[in-house]
Amino acid sequence: MSRLLLLIILPVLIGCTRTEYPNTTYPVSGRVQTSDGKPAAYVRVTLHSSKLVSEGDPFRPSAMTDDDGMFQLTTYETHDGAPAGSYAVTFRWAKPQKTLFDPIPKDKLRNRFALPTDTSLRCEITEAETQNIGIFKIDTKKLTIERVQP
């Protein structure tokens, strides 16, 4: 009887703890700062890959910068990173909503970098244990973003 119970429970436990995602992810971090070197907090950094769209994976690796302007990307689970590939990088700089009923805060970048375009900054994610995609510098007067370190 106990063996039968074990044979029933064991597959259920294995099935409940196994995670199956369509893509393997690799830890990715970076930093966003202003042109005068100050950290940019509350910047949403998102990676967009046409490969993921064509394969039907709706997830976009993204992160919100902390008070030091640092971010760690998340695709499926917190800070798990991003799948290997080439990406367009988008930015939206606005404090998060306090509740779902609050109005959506305005983007300090006037939505200029919120959607991927042919002129978006790009990055390459490789199959590495950890990688830093660099420091992104925002000039709030000229409304430009550049990568200062790869």
mmCIF file of C-alpha atoms in Angstrom:
data_model
loop_
_atom_site.group_PDB
_atom_site.id
_atom_site.type_symbol
_atom_site.label_atom_id
_atom_site.label_comp_id
_atom_site.label_asym_id
_atom_site.label_seq_id
_atom_site.Cartn_x
_atom_site.Cartn_y
_atom_site.Cartn_z
ATOM 1 C CA MET A 1 0.000 0.000 0.000
ATOM 2 C CA SER A 2 2.760 2.477 0.912
ATOM 3 C CA ARG A 3 4.618 1.665 -2.320
ATOM 4 C CA LEU A 4 1.488 2.330 -4.328
ATOM 5 C CA LEU A 5 1.005 5.662 -2.570
ATOM 6 C CA LEU A 6 4.656 6.562 -3.242
ATOM 7 C CA LEU A 7 4.264 5.676 -6.933
ATOM 8 C CA ILE A 8 1.265 7.998 -7.156
ATOM 9 C CA ILE A 9 2.686 10.929 -5.147
ATOM 10 C CA LEU A 10 6.222 10.976 -6.596
ATOM 11 C CA PRO A 11 5.218 11.778 -10.223
ATOM 12 C CA VAL A 12 2.808 14.442 -8.989
ATOM 13 C CA LEU A 13 5.572 16.114 -6.948
ATOM 14 C CA ILE A 14 8.030 15.942 -9.828
ATOM 15 C CA GLY A 15 5.436 17.373 -12.213
ATOM 16 C CA CYS A 16 4.619 20.235 -9.849
ATOM 17 C CA THR A 17 8.211 21.292 -9.295
ATOM 18 C CA ARG A 18 9.474 20.980 -12.871
ATOM 19 C CA THR A 19 9.629 24.206 -14.821
ATOM 20 C CA GLU A 20 9.346 24.145 -18.588
ATOM 21 C CA TYR A 21 9.911 27.395 -20.411
ATOM 22 C CA PRO A 22 10.277 27.753 -24.166
ATOM 23 C CA ASN A 23 13.736 29.360 -23.887
ATOM 24 C CA THR A 24 16.781 29.002 -21.622
ATOM 25 C CA THR A 25 17.667 32.300 -19.932
ATOM 26 C CA TYR A 26 21.036 33.759 -18.893
ATOM 27 C CA PRO A 27 21.509 36.379 -16.122
ATOM 28 C CA VAL A 28 21.765 39.910 -17.547
ATOM 29 C CA SER A 29 22.349 43.223 -15.757
ATOM 30 C CA GLY A 30 23.137 46.829 -16.618
ATOM 31 C CA ARG A 31 22.837 50.414 -15.460
ATOM 32 C CA VAL A 32 20.975 53.536 -16.583
ATOM 33 C CA GLN A 33 22.223 57.005 -15.660
ATOM 34 C CA THR A 34 21.725 60.604 -16.692
ATOM 35 C CA SER A 35 24.270 62.464 -18.808
ATOM 36 C CA ASP A 36 25.711 64.033 -15.634
ATOM 37 C CA GLY A 37 26.366 60.574 -14.133
ATOM 38 C CA LYS A 38 23.444 60.432 -11.688
ATOM 39 C CA PRO A 39 21.554 57.124 -11.429
ATOM 40 C CA ALA A 40 18.193 56.988 -13.197
ATOM 41 C CA ALA A 41 15.663 55.221 -10.939
ATOM 42 C CA TYR A 42 12.341 53.816 -12.222
ATOM 43 C CA VAL A 43 13.444 53.303 -15.826
ATOM 44 C CA ARG A 44 11.756 50.262 -17.404
ATOM 45 C CA VAL A 45 14.300 48.535 -19.670
ATOM 46 C CA THR A 46 12.798 46.014 -22.104
ATOM 47 C CA LEU A 47 14.406 43.781 -24.723
ATOM 48 C CA HIS A 48 12.517 42.975 -27.944
ATOM 49 C CA SER A 49 13.405 40.074 -30.233
ATOM 50 C CA SER A 50 11.620 39.267 -33.494
ATOM 51 C CA LYS A 51 12.644 35.616 -33.005
ATOM 52 C CA LEU A 52 10.639 35.333 -29.791
ATOM 53 C CA VAL A 53 7.586 36.869 -31.452
ATOM 54 C CA SER A 54 7.739 34.464 -34.400
ATOM 55 C CA GLU A 55 8.100 31.459 -32.070
ATOM 56 C CA GLY A 56 5.021 32.479 -30.115
ATOM 57 C CA ASP A 57 6.770 33.364 -26.838
ATOM 58 C CA PRO A 58 4.899 36.394 -25.457
ATOM 59 C CA PHE A 59 7.454 37.236 -22.782
ATOM 60 C CA ARG A 60 9.836 40.179 -23.049
ATOM 61 C CA PRO A 61 12.910 40.317 -20.833
ATOM 62 C CA SER A 62 12.562 43.496 -18.775
ATOM 63 C CA ALA A 63 13.552 45.195 -15.537
ATOM 64 C CA MET A 64 12.975 48.359 -13.532
ATOM 65 C CA THR A 65 16.070 50.256 -12.431
ATOM 66 C CA ASP A 66 16.615 50.652 -8.701
ATOM 67 C CA ASP A 67 17.709 53.815 -6.842
ATOM 68 C CA ASP A 68 21.285 53.261 -8.092
ATOM 69 C CA GLY A 69 20.132 52.932 -11.716
ATOM 70 C CA MET A 70 20.994 49.209 -11.722
ATOM 71 C CA PHE A 71 18.780 46.553 -13.291
ATOM 72 C CA GLN A 72 18.626 42.754 -13.595
ATOM 73 C CA LEU A 73 16.455 41.389 -16.383
ATOM 74 C CA THR A 74 13.522 39.049 -15.809
ATOM 75 C CA THR A 75 11.859 36.861 -18.441
ATOM 76 C CA TYR A 76 10.011 34.081 -16.617
ATOM 77 C CA GLU A 77 11.170 34.269 -12.982
ATOM 78 C CA THR A 78 12.655 37.162 -11.006
ATOM 79 C CA HIS A 79 16.162 38.048 -12.262
ATOM 80 C CA ASP A 80 16.455 34.919 -14.419
ATOM 81 C CA GLY A 81 17.823 37.013 -17.299
ATOM 82 C CA ALA A 82 17.077 36.722 -21.002
ATOM 83 C CA PRO A 83 17.312 34.085 -23.741
ATOM 84 C CA ALA A 84 20.356 34.265 -26.020
ATOM 85 C CA GLY A 85 19.818 36.407 -29.105
ATOM 86 C CA SER A 86 19.870 39.861 -30.640
ATOM 87 C CA TYR A 87 17.539 42.469 -29.164
ATOM 88 C CA ALA A 88 16.305 46.021 -29.604
ATOM 89 C CA VAL A 89 16.352 47.832 -26.240
ATOM 90 C CA THR A 90 13.526 50.173 -25.186
ATOM 91 C CA PHE A 91 13.248 52.544 -22.235
ATOM 92 C CA ARG A 92 10.332 54.116 -20.370
ATOM 93 C CA TRP A 93 11.114 56.434 -17.440
ATOM 94 C CA ALA A 94 8.175 56.902 -15.096
ATOM 95 C CA LYS A 95 7.448 56.156 -11.466
ATOM 96 C CA PRO A 96 5.256 53.070 -11.066
ATOM 97 C CA GLN A 97 1.548 53.425 -10.356
ATOM 98 C CA LYS A 98 0.741 53.211 -6.653
ATOM 99 C CA THR A 99 -2.521 51.377 -7.384
ATOM 100 C CA LEU A 100 -4.205 50.083 -10.517
ATOM 101 C CA PHE A 101 -6.733 52.909 -10.253
ATOM 102 C CA ASP A 102 -4.120 55.679 -10.435
ATOM 103 C CA PRO A 103 -3.461 57.308 -13.813
ATOM 104 C CA ILE A 104 -0.451 55.981 -15.713
ATOM 105 C CA PRO A 105 2.485 58.320 -14.950
ATOM 106 C CA LYS A 106 3.940 60.260 -17.884
ATOM 107 C CA ASP A 107 7.173 59.048 -19.419
ATOM 108 C CA LYS A 108 10.011 61.537 -18.787
ATOM 109 C CA LEU A 109 11.326 60.512 -22.218
ATOM 110 C CA ARG A 110 7.989 61.415 -23.871
ATOM 111 C CA ASN A 111 7.582 57.816 -25.135
ATOM 112 C CA ARG A 112 10.397 58.431 -27.605
ATOM 113 C CA PHE A 113 12.178 55.170 -26.648
ATOM 114 C CA ALA A 114 9.174 53.116 -25.500
ATOM 115 C CA LEU A 115 8.750 51.041 -28.684
ATOM 116 C CA PRO A 116 11.385 49.195 -30.741
ATOM 117 C CA THR A 117 12.321 50.826 -34.052
ATOM 118 C CA ASP A 118 15.054 50.492 -36.668
ATOM 119 C CA THR A 119 17.046 53.123 -34.754
ATOM 120 C CA SER A 120 16.687 51.495 -31.295
ATOM 121 C CA LEU A 121 19.834 50.619 -29.383
ATOM 122 C CA ARG A 122 20.652 46.931 -29.758
ATOM 123 C CA CYS A 123 22.335 44.325 -27.583
ATOM 124 C CA GLU A 124 23.426 40.732 -27.963
ATOM 125 C CA ILE A 125 22.723 38.221 -25.186
ATOM 126 C CA THR A 126 25.050 35.212 -25.194
ATOM 127 C CA GLU A 127 24.982 31.848 -23.457
ATOM 128 C CA ALA A 128 27.085 33.030 -20.495
ATOM 129 C CA GLU A 129 26.800 32.547 -16.739
ATOM 130 C CA THR A 130 26.402 36.293 -16.276
ATOM 131 C CA GLN A 131 26.709 39.356 -18.476
ATOM 132 C CA ASN A 132 26.454 43.104 -18.192
ATOM 133 C CA ILE A 133 24.967 44.824 -21.231
ATOM 134 C CA GLY A 134 26.479 48.137 -20.200
ATOM 135 C CA ILE A 135 25.706 51.605 -19.000
ATOM 136 C CA PHE A 136 23.035 53.563 -20.821
ATOM 137 C CA LYS A 137 23.290 57.352 -20.570
ATOM 138 C CA ILE A 138 20.142 59.480 -20.881
ATOM 139 C CA ASP A 139 20.395 63.126 -21.889
ATOM 140 C CA THR A 140 17.092 64.579 -20.677
ATOM 141 C CA LYS A 141 17.591 67.919 -22.466
ATOM 142 C CA LYS A 142 18.351 66.483 -25.905
ATOM 143 C CA LEU A 143 16.164 63.403 -25.316
ATOM 144 C CA THR A 144 18.845 60.955 -26.383
ATOM 145 C CA ILE A 145 20.126 57.653 -25.028
ATOM 146 C CA GLU A 146 23.509 56.191 -25.752
ATOM 147 C CA ARG A 147 25.390 53.160 -24.510
ATOM 148 C CA VAL A 148 28.681 54.291 -22.969
ATOM 149 C CA GLN A 149 29.972 50.847 -22.059
ATOM 150 C CA PRO A 150 29.089 47.611 -23.873
#
